[in-house]
Structures are given as C-alpha cells and as structure tokens.
Amino acid sequence: MAHPRRATADTGRTRTLDGLRGIAVLAVVIDHAWPGVLPGGFAGVDIFFVLSGFLITRILVAELRATGRIDLVGFYARRVRRIVPAALVCVIGTWLGFVILFGSSVPDTLHTQAAAAGLSVSNFLFARSATDYFAASASSSPYLHFWSLAVEEQFYLVWPTLLLIVAFVVGRVRSPVARRWLPLVLLAVMGIISVALMLRTTQTNAFYLLPYRGWELIVGGLLAWIQLDGLPTRLAPVVRFRTMGVVLGVAALAITFAAAPSLGRWPG
C-alpha cells in the first residue's frame, strides 16, 4: 500500500486515500443495490466524513503553517468551484425530470426538497421531518442522499474558523511541548463534545446533523494534524507496524460493513 503522504506526480492526489474513496463508494452502492450482501455498506458515508476532515484539515493547517494565515475567501472559492456546479446540475436535472415525467402530480414537497438540496440544508429538512434513512424508499425523496453533502458543506463553513481559534490559543503558549500537543488536545476535546451531544440526542438528529456527526470529521482532522507533525514518517520504517495497521484497518472496515446494523443505533 502506498505511503499515506505519497501522491501521484501529475495530479497531487494521494493513492491511499483514493483507494479508501473507492471502498466507500463501492460499499454504499452494494448496500443500496443488494442490501443483503453488505448490510453495513451505508457506513461508507462515515468513511467519507473522516476523509473530508483529514483532507480539509491537512490543506488548512499546511497553509496556516506556511503563511501564518488561512485565506478564507480562497478556501471557500475553491469549495464552491469544486462542489456547487455538479450539485446544482444534479438538483435542477432531477427536478426537471420529475416535473416532465409527472407533471401536476409532482408533490409540493419536491420543490422544497430541491431548494434545500441546492442550499445545502437538506439534512435539516430530513431531520425536522424525522425521515428514517434506513426505512426510506426511493419514493421518499430523490434528494435524500444530499444530506451528507450538506453536512460536509456546513463543516467547511465552521472548521477554518475553529482552526484559526486553535492556532490563536496555541500561539499564546510558550512551552514547545505544550505547543506541540495542545492542538491535538483541543481537537480531541471538540470531538468528545460532539460524541457526548450525539449520545444525548435523538437518533434522527444524530444521523443528519453536523454537531452530532462532527466527531467523525474531527477524527480525520486529528489524523491530518498528527501526520503533519511527522509521526507517520517516524513510524514508516517499522514495516511490521505498517503491515499491522493495514490489516487492522481492513478488518475494521470488513466488520463494520458486515455487522453495522447489529451494533446498535447508528451513529453511536
């Protein structure tokens, strides 16, 4: 398996993370196409949340360390260029398809759902209507899967500011040891708070809303910060450690995809 920091020369993409994306997508597709084959395939979305937290944090922290600041305008412009055009094509195309096919029989809720998906707030809509993702059918909403994109885009709105606050706090600390570990502690505390909130809310809110999903994205952020501090590089020569990590990771994914529905409420 490629080293996590090794990227292709022509695209700058990281092969290992692309592999995880592929696993996540395949798991979700199998879960929807053949539910009995991979009953926990829906957890591919959770993999994407961790990957998003990792990638976005790595980009932002690297910029912060190189320049001492985060260009918020540039960051949001890149997110808009990357996500919005394709998302709007999907939203508008789906709406037009339903209007053309069903005409006046299209339910009024379709227009609301389309608007919510376009504005990246569909997760609020489905949480408010107590939509059970696991019990929902294709007829529930053609925009149901936009909930996860909404969670990610809301994360993009708040995460750069939170990282700037962390950097500000760390910058006031003089001890080199404290400066090294304090960011990890602060991120871990945010993740613990998110988990605590998740365990106290309804399953519907825990499934759809960012404050209760935030810990998954923060786990990715923690891993990114640890990587930027060089820990994987120091462990890389230990071949047995790397091999064990790969084996344990694949085993954890396999167990999750096979047994997630029997593990209790999800997430949690």
Tab-separated table of C-alpha atoms in Angstrom:
chain	number	residue	atom	x	y	z
A	1	MET	CA	0.000	0.000	0.000
A	2	ALA	CA	1.279	3.452	-0.850
A	3	HIS	CA	2.603	5.607	1.939
A	4	PRO	CA	-0.182	7.976	3.086
A	5	ARG	CA	1.878	11.018	2.096
A	6	ARG	CA	2.890	9.761	-1.355
A	7	ALA	CA	0.894	11.371	-4.127
A	8	THR	CA	0.853	10.884	-7.856
A	9	ALA	CA	3.249	13.208	-9.617
A	10	ASP	CA	0.772	14.518	-12.182
A	11	THR	CA	-2.319	15.138	-10.067
A	12	GLY	CA	-1.131	15.558	-6.499
A	13	ARG	CA	-3.765	13.068	-5.406
A	14	THR	CA	-2.974	10.575	-2.686
A	15	ARG	CA	-3.303	6.980	-3.863
A	16	THR	CA	-4.144	5.552	-0.450
A	17	LEU	CA	-6.987	7.994	0.094
A	18	ASP	CA	-8.301	7.420	-3.410
A	19	GLY	CA	-8.380	3.717	-2.549
A	20	LEU	CA	-10.437	4.426	0.562
A	21	ARG	CA	-12.800	6.566	-1.504
A	22	GLY	CA	-13.262	3.647	-3.868
A	23	ILE	CA	-14.012	1.275	-0.993
A	24	ALA	CA	-16.514	3.729	0.491
A	25	VAL	CA	-18.338	4.280	-2.806
A	26	LEU	CA	-18.449	0.563	-3.595
A	27	ALA	CA	-19.809	-0.228	-0.125
A	28	VAL	CA	-22.643	2.296	-0.448
A	29	VAL	CA	-23.536	1.133	-3.967
A	30	ILE	CA	-23.648	-2.529	-2.901
A	31	ASP	CA	-25.710	-1.645	0.179
A	32	HIS	CA	-28.367	0.026	-1.973
A	33	ALA	CA	-28.286	-2.421	-4.886
A	34	TRP	CA	-28.044	-5.662	-2.869
A	35	PRO	CA	-28.776	-4.841	0.808
A	36	GLY	CA	-28.384	-8.403	1.999
A	37	VAL	CA	-24.884	-8.741	0.575
A	38	LEU	CA	-23.342	-5.875	2.540
A	39	PRO	CA	-25.823	-4.794	5.216
A	40	GLY	CA	-23.479	-2.215	6.714
A	41	GLY	CA	-22.380	-0.668	3.436
A	42	PHE	CA	-24.054	2.614	4.408
A	43	ALA	CA	-21.010	3.192	6.653
A	44	GLY	CA	-19.148	4.203	3.508
A	45	VAL	CA	-20.581	7.671	4.154
A	46	ASP	CA	-18.837	7.696	7.529
A	47	ILE	CA	-15.550	6.898	5.780
A	48	PHE	CA	-16.109	9.914	3.561
A	49	PHE	CA	-16.653	12.142	6.594
A	50	VAL	CA	-13.327	11.059	8.094
A	51	LEU	CA	-11.582	11.527	4.733
A	52	SER	CA	-13.083	15.002	4.351
A	53	GLY	CA	-11.940	16.004	7.805
A	54	PHE	CA	-8.471	14.684	7.040
A	55	LEU	CA	-8.064	16.336	3.648
A	56	ILE	CA	-9.533	19.719	4.554
A	57	THR	CA	-7.567	19.931	7.811
A	58	ARG	CA	-4.344	18.981	6.047
A	59	ILE	CA	-4.878	21.718	3.457
A	60	LEU	CA	-5.776	24.384	6.009
A	61	VAL	CA	-3.078	23.550	8.570
A	62	ALA	CA	-0.396	23.342	5.879
A	63	GLU	CA	-1.417	26.803	4.647
A	64	LEU	CA	-1.513	28.129	8.203
A	65	ARG	CA	1.992	26.866	8.930
A	66	ALA	CA	3.391	28.150	5.646
A	67	THR	CA	1.839	31.618	5.645
A	68	GLY	CA	0.638	32.205	9.213
A	69	ARG	CA	-2.921	32.682	7.984
A	70	ILE	CA	-5.812	30.978	6.218
A	71	ASP	CA	-7.161	32.612	3.086
A	72	LEU	CA	-10.847	32.088	3.829
A	73	VAL	CA	-12.017	33.713	0.587
A	74	GLY	CA	-9.734	31.495	-1.467
A	75	PHE	CA	-10.732	28.413	0.501
A	76	TYR	CA	-14.453	28.988	0.042
A	77	ALA	CA	-13.977	29.869	-3.636
A	78	ARG	CA	-12.248	26.520	-4.198
A	79	ARG	CA	-15.027	24.668	-2.373
A	80	VAL	CA	-17.678	26.416	-4.470
A	81	ARG	CA	-15.898	25.624	-7.745
A	82	ARG	CA	-15.428	22.007	-6.744
A	83	ILE	CA	-18.908	21.228	-5.398
A	84	VAL	CA	-21.589	23.677	-6.459
A	85	PRO	CA	-21.674	23.278	-10.288
A	86	ALA	CA	-22.082	19.489	-10.228
A	87	ALA	CA	-24.502	19.636	-7.298
A	88	LEU	CA	-26.727	22.210	-8.997
A	89	VAL	CA	-26.763	20.225	-12.242
A	90	CYS	CA	-27.944	17.197	-10.259
A	91	VAL	CA	-30.540	19.168	-8.280
A	92	ILE	CA	-32.009	21.004	-11.279
A	93	GLY	CA	-31.823	17.978	-13.574
A	94	THR	CA	-33.656	15.797	-11.051
A	95	TRP	CA	-36.334	18.444	-10.510
A	96	LEU	CA	-36.874	18.898	-14.258
A	97	GLY	CA	-37.028	15.144	-14.785
A	98	PHE	CA	-39.753	14.740	-12.163
A	99	VAL	CA	-41.737	17.724	-13.477
A	100	ILE	CA	-41.566	16.457	-17.060
A	101	LEU	CA	-42.462	12.877	-16.155
A	102	PHE	CA	-45.150	13.501	-13.557
A	103	GLY	CA	-46.427	16.994	-14.344
A	104	SER	CA	-49.113	18.224	-11.958
A	105	SER	CA	-48.881	15.067	-9.851
A	106	VAL	CA	-45.467	16.079	-8.540
A	107	PRO	CA	-45.803	16.581	-4.762
A	108	ASP	CA	-45.202	20.056	-3.369
A	109	THR	CA	-42.524	18.603	-1.113
A	110	LEU	CA	-40.317	18.011	-4.168
A	111	HIS	CA	-39.823	21.750	-4.668
A	112	THR	CA	-38.919	22.248	-1.014
A	113	GLN	CA	-36.511	19.325	-1.105
A	114	ALA	CA	-34.877	20.610	-4.289
A	115	ALA	CA	-34.401	24.070	-2.759
A	116	ALA	CA	-32.985	22.567	0.451
A	117	ALA	CA	-30.540	20.418	-1.529
A	118	GLY	CA	-29.417	23.415	-3.592
A	119	LEU	CA	-28.854	25.472	-0.440
A	120	SER	CA	-27.048	22.617	1.367
A	121	VAL	CA	-29.584	22.409	4.183
A	122	SER	CA	-31.384	19.208	3.212
A	123	ASN	CA	-30.088	17.486	6.348
A	124	PHE	CA	-32.081	19.986	8.453
A	125	LEU	CA	-35.166	19.273	6.374
A	126	PHE	CA	-34.927	15.498	6.791
A	127	ALA	CA	-34.104	15.768	10.487
A	128	ARG	CA	-37.096	18.065	11.041
A	129	SER	CA	-39.432	15.660	9.247
A	130	ALA	CA	-37.924	12.741	11.204
A	131	THR	CA	-37.107	10.882	7.976
A	132	ASP	CA	-35.746	7.447	8.797
A	133	TYR	CA	-32.911	6.982	6.312
A	134	PHE	CA	-32.837	3.230	6.816
A	135	ALA	CA	-36.588	2.832	6.312
A	136	ALA	CA	-36.870	5.335	3.467
A	137	SER	CA	-37.567	4.109	-0.051
A	138	ALA	CA	-36.594	5.688	-3.341
A	139	SER	CA	-40.005	7.370	-3.398
A	140	SER	CA	-39.349	9.182	-0.111
A	141	SER	CA	-37.206	11.814	-1.778
A	142	PRO	CA	-34.916	11.852	-4.811
A	143	TYR	CA	-32.766	14.269	-2.798
A	144	LEU	CA	-32.354	12.108	0.299
A	145	HIS	CA	-28.663	11.482	-0.293
A	146	PHE	CA	-27.907	15.207	-0.348
A	147	TRP	CA	-27.968	15.154	3.455
A	148	SER	CA	-24.327	14.044	3.632
A	149	LEU	CA	-23.149	16.742	1.215
A	150	ALA	CA	-24.992	19.290	3.357
A	151	VAL	CA	-23.142	18.061	6.469
A	152	GLU	CA	-19.788	18.420	4.712
A	153	GLU	CA	-20.509	21.893	3.368
A	154	GLN	CA	-21.649	23.072	6.803
A	155	PHE	CA	-18.400	21.641	8.192
A	156	TYR	CA	-16.460	23.679	5.630
A	157	LEU	CA	-18.186	26.814	6.891
A	158	VAL	CA	-17.150	26.448	10.536
A	159	TRP	CA	-13.945	24.406	10.503
A	160	PRO	CA	-11.471	27.037	9.177
A	161	THR	CA	-12.589	29.463	11.883
A	162	LEU	CA	-12.223	26.801	14.590
A	163	LEU	CA	-8.703	26.009	13.359
A	164	LEU	CA	-7.824	29.705	13.466
A	165	ILE	CA	-9.048	29.832	17.071
A	166	VAL	CA	-6.917	26.782	17.908
A	167	ALA	CA	-3.892	28.420	16.264
A	168	PHE	CA	-4.527	31.636	18.189
A	169	VAL	CA	-4.679	29.786	21.520
A	170	VAL	CA	-1.575	27.723	20.731
A	171	GLY	CA	0.271	30.858	19.660
A	172	ARG	CA	-0.096	32.254	23.194
A	173	VAL	CA	1.702	29.232	24.690
A	174	ARG	CA	5.462	29.436	25.205
A	175	SER	CA	6.340	25.840	26.026
A	176	PRO	CA	7.420	23.919	22.870
A	177	VAL	CA	5.998	20.687	24.272
A	178	ALA	CA	2.668	22.326	25.056
A	179	ARG	CA	2.580	23.963	21.616
A	180	ARG	CA	3.052	20.547	20.021
A	181	TRP	CA	0.362	18.728	21.972
A	182	LEU	CA	-2.193	21.437	22.749
A	183	PRO	CA	-3.735	21.451	19.239
A	184	LEU	CA	-4.345	17.706	19.455
A	185	VAL	CA	-5.896	18.108	22.901
A	186	LEU	CA	-8.180	20.903	21.705
A	187	LEU	CA	-9.315	18.938	18.664
A	188	ALA	CA	-9.881	15.850	20.805
A	189	VAL	CA	-11.996	17.882	23.245
A	190	MET	CA	-14.149	19.130	20.368
A	191	GLY	CA	-14.603	15.555	19.195
A	192	ILE	CA	-15.527	14.355	22.688
A	193	ILE	CA	-18.103	17.144	22.999
A	194	SER	CA	-19.616	16.087	19.670
A	195	VAL	CA	-19.828	12.457	20.812
A	196	ALA	CA	-21.397	13.486	24.120
A	197	LEU	CA	-24.031	15.550	22.306
A	198	MET	CA	-24.694	12.705	19.875
A	199	LEU	CA	-25.372	10.236	22.653
A	200	ARG	CA	-27.911	12.587	24.244
A	201	THR	CA	-29.957	13.463	21.170
A	202	THR	CA	-32.431	11.522	19.057
A	203	GLN	CA	-31.147	9.043	16.506
A	204	THR	CA	-32.594	11.155	13.688
A	205	ASN	CA	-30.649	14.233	14.787
A	206	ALA	CA	-27.536	12.146	15.394
A	207	PHE	CA	-27.743	10.795	11.869
A	208	TYR	CA	-28.393	14.007	9.930
A	209	LEU	CA	-26.936	16.988	11.796
A	210	LEU	CA	-23.374	18.306	11.891
A	211	PRO	CA	-22.941	18.839	15.652
A	212	TYR	CA	-23.543	15.122	16.189
A	213	ARG	CA	-21.569	13.994	13.124
A	214	GLY	CA	-18.724	16.404	13.783
A	215	TRP	CA	-16.620	13.870	15.698
A	216	GLU	CA	-16.127	11.812	12.534
A	217	LEU	CA	-14.773	14.802	10.647
A	218	ILE	CA	-12.682	15.800	13.667
A	219	VAL	CA	-11.112	12.324	13.800
A	220	GLY	CA	-9.908	12.955	10.270
A	221	GLY	CA	-8.619	16.356	11.338
A	222	LEU	CA	-6.705	14.811	14.225
A	223	LEU	CA	-5.067	12.309	11.892
A	224	ALA	CA	-4.096	15.105	9.498
A	225	TRP	CA	-2.512	17.153	12.283
A	226	ILE	CA	-0.617	14.106	13.542
A	227	GLN	CA	0.620	13.423	10.019
A	228	LEU	CA	1.796	17.000	9.539
A	229	ASP	CA	3.718	16.678	12.812
A	230	GLY	CA	5.669	13.825	11.228
A	231	LEU	CA	4.566	10.868	13.335
A	232	PRO	CA	3.839	8.573	10.347
A	233	THR	CA	7.271	9.355	8.906
A	234	ARG	CA	8.960	8.222	12.114
A	235	LEU	CA	6.886	5.027	12.139
A	236	ALA	CA	7.232	4.288	8.422
A	237	PRO	CA	10.497	2.286	8.740
A	238	VAL	CA	8.765	-0.081	11.129
A	239	VAL	CA	7.426	-2.455	8.481
A	240	ARG	CA	5.584	-4.645	10.957
A	241	PHE	CA	3.775	-1.627	12.358
A	242	ARG	CA	2.623	-0.519	8.916
A	243	THR	CA	1.532	-4.031	7.964
A	244	MET	CA	-0.355	-4.445	11.212
A	245	GLY	CA	-2.047	-1.101	10.703
A	246	VAL	CA	-3.222	-2.077	7.236
A	247	VAL	CA	-4.502	-5.469	8.420
A	248	LEU	CA	-6.356	-3.969	11.381
A	249	GLY	CA	-7.826	-1.212	9.212
A	250	VAL	CA	-9.126	-3.609	6.580
A	251	ALA	CA	-10.517	-5.892	9.288
A	252	ALA	CA	-12.320	-2.978	10.951
A	253	LEU	CA	-13.881	-1.957	7.643
A	254	ALA	CA	-14.955	-5.529	6.890
A	255	ILE	CA	-16.548	-5.966	10.322
A	256	THR	CA	-18.345	-2.640	10.034
A	257	PHE	CA	-19.699	-3.324	6.551
A	258	ALA	CA	-20.868	-6.792	7.606
A	259	ALA	CA	-22.217	-6.131	11.094
A	260	ALA	CA	-23.050	-2.413	11.477
A	261	PRO	CA	-26.851	-2.939	11.616
A	262	SER	CA	-26.445	-5.328	14.560
A	263	LEU	CA	-24.154	-2.991	16.536
A	264	GLY	CA	-26.990	-0.817	17.856
A	265	ARG	CA	-28.103	2.662	16.896
A	266	TRP	CA	-26.114	4.366	14.137
A	267	PRO	CA	-24.159	6.511	14.530
A	268	GLY	CA	-23.152	5.756	18.056
